[in-house]
């Protein structure tokens, strides 16, 4: 099923994100144990990230997305970046995904790595979206940034680019992580006013430790509201308490989003089923109420 059809059929969509373990670690099997544990959360779909740098040969995104769909019977979304790919690379990947029965792609530009010169075929995600749309075999999702993408001069310009991407063929959006729901509500108002009508999943990442969150925030530009900053400072040297506080923060954030009629939650599970399950237990009632 295409993801946008899921949003047409269900009042609320709950999804998870995982990343492939490094192939070199020889630990590919561990991801299947992770997935089996995550299935206890009854996700509507699971998305699988695409390694930064976009090395197709060393990439297990397709294999994992295919197993989620074909072995576990859960819809999957394969992330696909394009900045380091040629048109031929993308054509090979699309065939591989189609033959593996993966129906949905999260089409991304990818971050520009100073050590890997970008190829010239795809400047932006919308260039990739056009190619996948022309191919015609996949549901296409895209990324969006409630606090503005770090390279855009301002949010209005970023939203204008987002509109181009949606017009090129994106039928579902997943947001970058954010910690302040008011920022998301304001973003949704702005994109709807700009004529972007596709369903939006709110991307939620639980805080695991101070270093991880500071790294993520410096990479993606998300701001830390005072309430969260206080927790990070209070439990700076107490990892277990910080983890519990981070889980509670994510639960409160998600319950508030659901109460404000968000269409979908995309939980960045970080391949950590224990944390994801603790969050799920805290939001299960709110999800059930919403699903009716
Ligand atoms: P785009 O939509 O192309 O936007 C990138 C920048 O270009 C923005 O500033 C935008 O305003 C600007 N822009 C767009 N069109 C134009 C135009 N016509 N003219 C001028 N400027 C323009 N990275 C990975 O490597 N692997 C992953 O699996 C992965 N998963 C992700 C999942 C989600 C939900 C999100 C939100 C991000 C993910 N990323 C992933 C990170 C993503 O690759 C980076 O954020 C990247 O920098 C931008 O990708 P994009 O697809 O949003 O780019």
CSV table of C-alpha atoms and ligand atoms in Angstrom, one decimal:
chain,number,residue,atom,x,y,z
A,1,UNK,CA,0.0,0.0,0.0
A,2,UNK,CA,1.2,3.5,-0.7
A,3,UNK,CA,1.7,5.6,2.4
A,4,UNK,CA,-0.7,8.4,1.3
A,5,UNK,CA,-3.5,5.8,0.9
A,6,UNK,CA,-2.9,4.7,4.5
A,7,UNK,CA,-3.6,8.3,5.6
A,8,UNK,CA,-6.8,8.3,3.5
A,9,UNK,CA,-8.0,5.1,5.2
A,10,UNK,CA,-6.9,5.7,8.9
A,11,UNK,CA,-7.6,8.5,11.3
A,12,UNK,CA,-4.1,8.3,12.6
A,13,UNK,CA,-0.8,6.7,11.4
A,14,UNK,CA,2.0,5.5,13.7
A,15,UNK,CA,5.4,4.7,12.2
A,16,UNK,CA,8.9,3.9,13.2
A,17,UNK,CA,12.3,4.5,11.7
A,18,UNK,CA,15.4,2.2,11.9
A,19,UNK,CA,18.8,2.4,10.4
A,20,UNK,CA,20.8,-0.5,8.8
A,21,UNK,CA,23.7,-1.7,11.0
A,22,UNK,CA,27.1,-1.2,9.3
A,23,UNK,CA,27.7,-4.2,7.0
A,24,UNK,CA,31.3,-4.2,7.9
A,25,UNK,CA,30.3,-4.9,11.5
A,26,UNK,CA,28.9,-8.3,10.3
A,27,UNK,CA,25.9,-7.5,12.5
A,28,UNK,CA,23.1,-7.4,9.9
A,29,UNK,CA,21.1,-10.1,11.7
A,30,UNK,CA,20.8,-7.9,14.8
A,31,UNK,CA,18.5,-5.6,12.9
A,32,UNK,CA,15.9,-8.4,12.5
A,33,UNK,CA,15.8,-8.9,16.3
A,34,UNK,CA,15.3,-5.2,16.6
A,35,UNK,CA,12.4,-5.3,14.1
A,36,UNK,CA,10.8,-8.2,15.8
A,37,UNK,CA,10.8,-6.3,19.1
A,38,UNK,CA,9.4,-3.1,17.3
A,39,UNK,CA,6.5,-5.1,15.9
A,40,UNK,CA,5.0,-5.2,19.4
A,41,UNK,CA,4.2,-1.5,18.8
A,42,UNK,CA,1.9,-2.4,15.8
A,43,UNK,CA,3.5,0.3,13.5
A,44,UNK,CA,1.6,1.1,10.3
A,45,UNK,CA,4.9,1.3,8.5
A,46,UNK,CA,8.6,1.2,9.2
A,47,UNK,CA,11.1,3.3,7.3
A,48,UNK,CA,14.7,2.3,6.8
A,49,UNK,CA,17.4,5.0,6.4
A,50,UNK,CA,19.9,5.2,3.6
A,51,UNK,CA,23.6,5.5,4.7
A,52,UNK,CA,25.0,9.0,4.4
A,53,UNK,CA,27.2,9.2,1.3
A,54,UNK,CA,24.8,6.9,-0.7
A,55,UNK,CA,27.1,4.0,-1.4
A,56,UNK,CA,24.8,1.6,-3.2
A,57,UNK,CA,27.1,-1.4,-3.2
A,58,UNK,CA,27.4,-1.3,0.6
A,59,UNK,CA,23.8,-0.6,1.2
A,60,UNK,CA,21.3,-2.9,3.0
A,61,UNK,CA,18.3,-0.5,3.0
A,62,UNK,CA,16.6,-2.4,0.2
A,63,UNK,CA,17.2,-5.8,1.8
A,64,UNK,CA,15.8,-4.6,5.2
A,65,UNK,CA,12.8,-2.8,3.8
A,66,UNK,CA,12.0,-5.9,1.7
A,67,UNK,CA,12.2,-8.2,4.8
A,68,UNK,CA,9.9,-5.8,6.8
A,69,UNK,CA,7.3,-6.0,4.0
A,70,UNK,CA,7.7,-9.6,2.8
A,71,UNK,CA,8.6,-11.5,6.0
A,72,UNK,CA,6.8,-9.5,8.7
A,73,UNK,CA,3.9,-8.2,6.6
A,74,UNK,CA,4.3,-4.5,7.6
A,75,UNK,CA,4.5,-1.8,5.0
A,76,UNK,CA,8.0,-0.4,4.6
A,77,UNK,CA,9.5,2.8,3.2
A,78,UNK,CA,13.1,2.8,1.8
A,79,UNK,CA,14.9,6.1,2.2
A,80,UNK,CA,16.9,7.0,-0.9
A,81,UNK,CA,19.4,9.9,-1.2
A,82,UNK,CA,20.5,11.3,-4.5
A,83,UNK,CA,23.3,13.8,-4.1
A,84,UNK,CA,26.0,11.2,-4.6
A,85,UNK,CA,24.2,9.2,-7.3
A,86,UNK,CA,24.0,9.3,-11.0
A,87,UNK,CA,20.7,8.7,-12.9
A,88,UNK,CA,22.0,5.2,-13.7
A,89,UNK,CA,22.6,4.5,-10.0
A,90,UNK,CA,19.0,5.6,-9.2
A,91,UNK,CA,17.6,3.5,-12.1
A,92,UNK,CA,19.3,0.4,-10.7
A,93,UNK,CA,18.1,1.1,-7.2
A,94,UNK,CA,14.5,1.7,-8.3
A,95,UNK,CA,14.5,-1.7,-10.1
A,96,UNK,CA,16.0,-3.4,-7.1
A,97,UNK,CA,13.4,-1.9,-4.8
A,98,UNK,CA,10.5,-2.8,-7.2
A,99,UNK,CA,11.8,-6.4,-7.6
A,100,UNK,CA,12.0,-6.6,-3.7
A,101,UNK,CA,8.3,-5.5,-3.5
A,102,UNK,CA,9.2,-2.2,-1.7
A,103,UNK,CA,6.4,0.2,-2.7
A,104,UNK,CA,7.4,3.4,-0.9
A,105,UNK,CA,10.4,5.6,-1.1
A,106,UNK,CA,11.4,8.6,1.1
A,107,UNK,CA,13.1,10.7,-1.6
A,108,UNK,CA,16.0,12.8,-0.1
A,109,UNK,CA,18.8,14.9,-1.4
A,110,UNK,CA,21.2,13.7,1.4
A,111,UNK,CA,23.7,15.8,3.3
A,112,UNK,CA,26.6,17.1,1.3
A,113,UNK,CA,29.8,15.4,2.7
A,114,UNK,CA,32.9,17.6,2.1
A,115,UNK,CA,34.9,14.3,1.5
A,116,UNK,CA,32.5,13.0,-1.2
A,117,UNK,CA,32.1,15.4,-4.1
A,118,UNK,CA,28.4,15.4,-5.2
A,119,UNK,CA,27.5,14.0,-8.6
A,120,UNK,CA,25.8,16.4,-10.9
A,121,UNK,CA,22.6,14.6,-11.9
A,122,UNK,CA,20.5,15.5,-8.8
A,123,UNK,CA,20.9,18.9,-7.1
A,124,UNK,CA,17.8,18.7,-4.9
A,125,UNK,CA,15.4,16.1,-3.6
A,126,UNK,CA,12.8,17.4,-6.1
A,127,UNK,CA,15.0,16.3,-9.0
A,128,UNK,CA,14.9,12.7,-7.6
A,129,UNK,CA,11.1,13.0,-6.9
A,130,UNK,CA,10.6,13.9,-10.6
A,131,UNK,CA,12.5,10.7,-11.7
A,132,UNK,CA,10.6,8.5,-9.3
A,133,UNK,CA,7.3,10.0,-10.3
A,134,UNK,CA,8.1,9.5,-14.0
A,135,UNK,CA,9.0,5.9,-13.2
A,136,UNK,CA,5.5,5.5,-11.8
A,137,UNK,CA,5.9,2.4,-9.6
A,138,UNK,CA,6.3,4.0,-6.1
A,139,UNK,CA,4.6,6.1,-3.5
A,140,UNK,CA,6.8,9.0,-2.8
A,141,UNK,CA,7.5,10.6,0.6
A,142,UNK,CA,9.7,13.6,1.3
A,143,UNK,CA,11.4,15.3,4.3
A,144,UNK,CA,10.4,18.7,5.8
A,145,UNK,CA,11.9,21.0,8.4
A,146,UNK,CA,9.6,22.7,10.9
A,147,UNK,CA,12.5,24.9,12.0
A,148,UNK,CA,13.8,25.5,8.4
A,149,UNK,CA,16.5,23.4,6.6
A,150,UNK,CA,19.9,24.6,7.7
A,151,UNK,CA,20.9,25.7,4.2
A,152,UNK,CA,17.8,27.7,3.4
A,153,UNK,CA,18.0,31.5,4.0
A,154,UNK,CA,14.6,31.5,5.8
A,155,UNK,CA,11.5,29.4,6.5
A,156,UNK,CA,9.4,31.1,3.8
A,157,UNK,CA,12.0,30.2,1.1
A,158,UNK,CA,12.3,26.7,2.4
A,159,UNK,CA,8.5,26.2,2.3
A,160,UNK,CA,8.5,27.5,-1.3
A,161,UNK,CA,11.1,24.8,-2.1
A,162,UNK,CA,9.0,22.3,-0.2
A,163,UNK,CA,6.0,23.2,-2.3
A,164,UNK,CA,8.0,22.6,-5.5
A,165,UNK,CA,9.0,19.2,-4.1
A,166,UNK,CA,5.4,18.3,-3.3
A,167,UNK,CA,4.2,19.5,-6.7
A,168,UNK,CA,6.9,17.3,-8.3
A,169,UNK,CA,5.2,14.2,-6.8
A,170,UNK,CA,5.6,13.9,-3.1
A,171,UNK,CA,2.4,12.6,-1.5
A,172,UNK,CA,3.5,12.4,2.2
A,173,UNK,CA,5.9,14.3,4.3
A,174,UNK,CA,8.0,13.3,7.4
A,175,UNK,CA,9.3,16.1,9.5
A,176,UNK,CA,12.8,16.5,11.0
A,177,UNK,CA,12.9,16.0,14.7
A,178,UNK,CA,11.7,18.9,16.9
A,179,UNK,CA,11.2,19.4,20.6
A,180,UNK,CA,8.7,22.3,20.7
A,181,UNK,CA,5.2,21.4,19.5
A,182,UNK,CA,4.3,25.0,19.0
A,183,UNK,CA,7.0,25.2,16.3
A,184,UNK,CA,5.3,22.2,14.5
A,185,UNK,CA,1.8,23.7,14.8
A,186,UNK,CA,3.0,27.0,13.3
A,187,UNK,CA,4.8,25.2,10.5
A,188,UNK,CA,1.7,23.2,9.7
A,189,UNK,CA,-0.3,26.5,9.4
A,190,UNK,CA,2.3,28.0,7.1
A,191,UNK,CA,2.6,25.0,4.8
A,192,UNK,CA,-1.2,24.7,4.5
A,193,UNK,CA,-1.4,28.4,3.7
A,194,UNK,CA,1.2,27.8,1.0
A,195,UNK,CA,-1.0,25.2,-0.6
A,196,UNK,CA,0.8,22.0,0.7
A,197,UNK,CA,-2.1,19.6,1.5
A,198,UNK,CA,-0.3,16.2,1.8
A,199,UNK,CA,-0.3,14.4,5.1
A,200,UNK,CA,2.6,15.2,7.5
A,201,UNK,CA,4.2,12.9,10.0
A,202,UNK,CA,5.7,14.5,13.1
A,203,UNK,CA,9.2,13.1,13.6
A,204,UNK,CA,10.0,12.5,17.3
A,205,UNK,CA,13.4,11.6,18.6
A,206,UNK,CA,13.7,10.6,22.3
A,207,UNK,CA,16.6,12.1,24.1
A,208,UNK,CA,19.1,9.4,25.1
A,209,UNK,CA,22.0,11.4,26.3
A,210,UNK,CA,23.2,15.0,26.3
A,211,UNK,CA,26.0,14.4,23.7
A,212,UNK,CA,23.7,12.6,21.2
A,213,UNK,CA,21.1,15.4,21.4
A,214,UNK,CA,23.7,18.2,21.1
A,215,UNK,CA,25.2,16.4,18.0
A,216,UNK,CA,21.8,16.0,16.4
A,217,UNK,CA,20.8,19.6,17.1
A,218,UNK,CA,24.0,21.0,15.7
A,219,UNK,CA,23.5,18.9,12.6
A,220,UNK,CA,19.8,19.6,11.9
A,221,UNK,CA,19.3,23.0,13.6
A,222,UNK,CA,16.5,22.0,15.9
A,223,UNK,CA,16.2,24.2,19.0
A,224,UNK,CA,16.1,23.0,22.6
A,225,UNK,CA,13.2,24.6,24.5
A,226,UNK,CA,14.0,25.8,28.1
A,227,UNK,CA,12.1,22.8,29.7
A,228,UNK,CA,14.3,20.3,27.9
A,229,UNK,CA,17.5,22.3,28.5
A,230,UNK,CA,16.7,22.1,32.2
A,231,UNK,CA,16.4,18.3,32.0
A,232,UNK,CA,19.6,18.0,30.1
A,233,UNK,CA,21.5,20.1,32.7
A,234,UNK,CA,19.8,18.4,35.7
A,235,UNK,CA,20.7,14.9,34.6
A,236,UNK,CA,23.9,15.7,32.7
A,237,UNK,CA,25.9,13.2,34.8
A,238,UNK,CA,23.1,10.7,35.4
A,239,UNK,CA,22.5,8.8,32.2
A,240,UNK,CA,19.7,6.5,33.5
A,241,UNK,CA,17.7,9.4,34.9
A,242,UNK,CA,18.3,11.4,31.7
A,243,UNK,CA,17.0,8.5,29.6
A,244,UNK,CA,13.9,8.2,31.7
A,245,UNK,CA,13.3,12.0,31.6
A,246,UNK,CA,13.8,11.9,27.8
A,247,UNK,CA,11.2,9.1,27.4
A,248,UNK,CA,8.8,11.1,29.6
A,249,UNK,CA,9.4,14.2,27.5
A,250,UNK,CA,8.8,12.3,24.2
A,251,UNK,CA,5.6,10.8,25.7
A,252,UNK,CA,4.2,14.2,26.7
A,253,UNK,CA,5.2,15.7,23.3
A,254,UNK,CA,3.4,12.9,21.4
A,255,UNK,CA,0.3,12.9,23.6
A,256,UNK,CA,0.0,16.7,23.1
A,257,UNK,CA,0.5,16.3,19.3
A,258,UNK,CA,-2.2,13.6,19.2
A,259,UNK,CA,-4.6,15.8,21.2
A,260,UNK,CA,-4.0,18.6,18.6
A,261,UNK,CA,-5.0,16.2,15.8
A,262,UNK,CA,-1.6,15.5,14.3
A,263,UNK,CA,-2.1,13.1,11.4
A,264,UNK,CA,0.8,10.9,12.1
A,265,UNK,CA,3.8,10.3,14.5
A,266,UNK,CA,7.1,9.0,13.1
A,267,UNK,CA,9.2,7.8,16.0
A,268,UNK,CA,12.9,7.8,15.4
A,269,UNK,CA,13.5,4.5,17.2
A,270,UNK,CA,17.3,4.7,17.0
A,271,UNK,CA,17.3,0.8,16.8
A,272,UNK,CA,16.5,0.8,20.5
A,273,UNK,CA,13.3,-1.2,21.0
A,274,UNK,CA,13.4,-0.9,24.8
A,275,UNK,CA,13.2,2.9,24.7
A,276,UNK,CA,10.6,2.8,21.8
A,277,UNK,CA,8.5,0.3,23.8
A,278,UNK,CA,8.5,2.5,26.9
A,279,UNK,CA,7.4,5.4,24.8
A,280,UNK,CA,4.7,3.3,23.1
A,281,UNK,CA,3.4,2.1,26.5
A,282,UNK,CA,3.0,5.8,27.5
A,283,UNK,CA,1.1,6.8,24.3
A,284,UNK,CA,-0.9,3.7,23.6
A,285,UNK,CA,-4.1,5.0,25.2
A,286,UNK,CA,-3.9,8.3,23.3
A,287,UNK,CA,-3.3,6.3,20.0
A,288,UNK,CA,-6.2,4.0,20.8
A,289,UNK,CA,-8.6,6.9,21.5
A,290,UNK,CA,-7.5,8.6,18.3
A,291,UNK,CA,-7.9,5.5,16.2
A,292,UNK,CA,-11.4,5.0,17.7
B,1,LIG,P1,15.9,19.2,-0.3
B,1,LIG,O1,14.4,19.0,-0.3
B,1,LIG,O2,16.6,19.1,-1.7
B,1,LIG,O3,16.3,20.5,0.4
B,1,LIG,C1,17.7,20.8,0.7
B,1,LIG,C2,17.9,22.3,0.7
B,1,LIG,O4,17.8,22.8,-0.7
B,1,LIG,C3,16.9,23.1,1.5
B,1,LIG,O5,17.6,24.1,2.1
B,1,LIG,C4,16.0,23.6,0.4
B,1,LIG,O6,15.3,24.8,0.8
B,1,LIG,C5,16.9,23.9,-0.8
B,1,LIG,N1,16.3,23.8,-2.1
B,1,LIG,C6,15.4,22.9,-2.5
B,1,LIG,N2,15.0,23.1,-3.8
B,1,LIG,C7,15.7,24.2,-4.2
B,1,LIG,C8,15.8,25.0,-5.4
B,1,LIG,N3,15.1,24.7,-6.5
B,1,LIG,N4,16.6,26.1,-5.4
B,1,LIG,C9,17.4,26.4,-4.3
B,1,LIG,N5,17.3,25.7,-3.1
B,1,LIG,C10,16.5,24.6,-3.1
B,1,LIG,N6,19.9,11.7,5.1
B,1,LIG,C11,20.5,10.6,4.8
B,1,LIG,O7,21.7,10.6,4.3
B,1,LIG,N7,19.9,9.3,4.8
B,1,LIG,C12,18.6,9.2,5.3
B,1,LIG,O8,18.1,8.1,5.4
B,1,LIG,C13,18.0,10.4,5.8
B,1,LIG,N8,16.7,10.3,6.2
B,1,LIG,C14,16.0,11.5,6.6
B,1,LIG,C15,14.7,11.4,7.0
B,1,LIG,C16,14.0,12.6,7.3
B,1,LIG,C17,12.5,12.5,7.7
B,1,LIG,C18,14.6,13.8,7.1
B,1,LIG,C19,13.8,15.1,7.4
B,1,LIG,C20,15.9,13.9,6.7
B,1,LIG,C21,16.7,12.8,6.4
B,1,LIG,N9,18.0,12.8,6.0
B,1,LIG,C22,18.6,11.6,5.6
B,1,LIG,C23,18.7,14.1,6.0
B,1,LIG,C24,18.6,14.8,4.7
B,1,LIG,O9,19.3,14.1,3.7
B,1,LIG,C25,19.2,16.2,4.9
B,1,LIG,O10,18.5,17.0,5.7
B,1,LIG,C26,19.6,17.0,3.6
B,1,LIG,O11,20.4,18.0,3.9
B,1,LIG,C27,18.4,17.6,2.9
B,1,LIG,O12,17.6,16.6,2.3
B,1,LIG,P2,16.2,17.0,1.6
B,1,LIG,O13,15.7,15.8,0.9
B,1,LIG,O14,15.3,17.6,2.6
B,1,LIG,O15,16.7,18.1,0.6
